[in-house]
Short mmCIF file of C-alpha atoms in Angstrom, two decimals:
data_model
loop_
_atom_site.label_atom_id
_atom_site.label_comp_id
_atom_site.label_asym_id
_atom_site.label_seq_id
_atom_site.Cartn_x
_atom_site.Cartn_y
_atom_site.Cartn_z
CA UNK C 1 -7.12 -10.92 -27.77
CA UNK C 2 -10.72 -12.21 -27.73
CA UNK C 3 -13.46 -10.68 -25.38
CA UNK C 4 -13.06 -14.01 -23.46
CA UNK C 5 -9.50 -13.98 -22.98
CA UNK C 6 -9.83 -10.57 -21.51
CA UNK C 7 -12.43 -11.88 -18.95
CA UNK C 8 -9.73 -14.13 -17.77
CA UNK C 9 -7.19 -11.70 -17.68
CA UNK C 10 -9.19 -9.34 -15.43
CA UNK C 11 -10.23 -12.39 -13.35
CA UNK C 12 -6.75 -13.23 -13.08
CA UNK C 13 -5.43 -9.56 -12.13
CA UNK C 14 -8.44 -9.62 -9.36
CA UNK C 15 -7.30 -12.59 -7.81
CA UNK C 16 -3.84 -11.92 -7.62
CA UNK C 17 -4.82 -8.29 -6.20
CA UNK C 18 -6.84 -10.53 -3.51
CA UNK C 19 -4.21 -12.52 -2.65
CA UNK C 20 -1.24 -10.28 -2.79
CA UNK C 21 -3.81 -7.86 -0.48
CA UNK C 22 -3.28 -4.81 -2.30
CA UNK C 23 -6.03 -2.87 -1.60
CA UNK C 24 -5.47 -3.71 2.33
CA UNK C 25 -1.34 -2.32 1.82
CA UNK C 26 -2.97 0.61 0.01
CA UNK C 27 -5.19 1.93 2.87
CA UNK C 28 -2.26 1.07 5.65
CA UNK C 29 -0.28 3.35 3.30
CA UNK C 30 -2.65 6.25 3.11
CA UNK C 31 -2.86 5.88 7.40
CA UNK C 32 0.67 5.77 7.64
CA UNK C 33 1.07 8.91 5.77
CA UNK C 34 -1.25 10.94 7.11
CA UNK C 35 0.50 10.25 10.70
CA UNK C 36 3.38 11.91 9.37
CA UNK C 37 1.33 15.12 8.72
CA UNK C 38 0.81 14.99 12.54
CA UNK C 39 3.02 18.13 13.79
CA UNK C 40 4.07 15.84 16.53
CA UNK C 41 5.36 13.16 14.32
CA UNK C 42 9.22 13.80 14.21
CA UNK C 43 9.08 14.30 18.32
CA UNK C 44 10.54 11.20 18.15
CA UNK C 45 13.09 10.86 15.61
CA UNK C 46 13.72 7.14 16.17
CA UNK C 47 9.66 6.11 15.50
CA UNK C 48 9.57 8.66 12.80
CA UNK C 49 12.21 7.08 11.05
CA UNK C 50 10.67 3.57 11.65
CA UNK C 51 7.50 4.88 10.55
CA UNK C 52 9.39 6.12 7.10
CA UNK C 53 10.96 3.60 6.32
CA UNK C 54 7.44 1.17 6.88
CA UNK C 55 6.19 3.31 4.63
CA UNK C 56 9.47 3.26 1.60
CA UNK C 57 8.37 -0.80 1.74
CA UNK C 58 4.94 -0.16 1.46
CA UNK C 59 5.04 1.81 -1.06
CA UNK C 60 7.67 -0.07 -3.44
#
C-alpha cells in the first residue's frame, strides 16, 4: 500500500464516519448511559427497559 493509497483510505473511513454519524451515536450513547447511573432510573421499569434496549442498538 502506497502513502497515497492510504490518504484515500483514511479519507474514505472519514467520510463514511460522517455520513454514518458515528461520532453523533457515540455521544447519545455515553448520555444514555450515564442516565442509567441515575438512582432513580429503574423507578420506572417500563422507560428503563426502553432506555436499555435504545442503548443494546446503539451500541451494536
Amino acid at each position: 500500500m502506497t502513502i497515497e493509497n492510504f490518504k484515500d483510505l483514511i479519507n474514505r473511513v472519514t467520510a463514511i464516519q460522517s455520513y454514518l454519524k458515528i461520532d453523533e451515536k457515540r455521544m447519545h450513547l455515553k448520555e444514555a448511559e450515564l442516565k442509567t447511573q441515575d438512582p432513580s432510573f429503574w423507578n420506572d421499569p417500563k422507560k428503563a427497559e426502553e432506555q436499555m434496549k435504545a442503548i443494546r442498538i446503539l451500541k451494536y
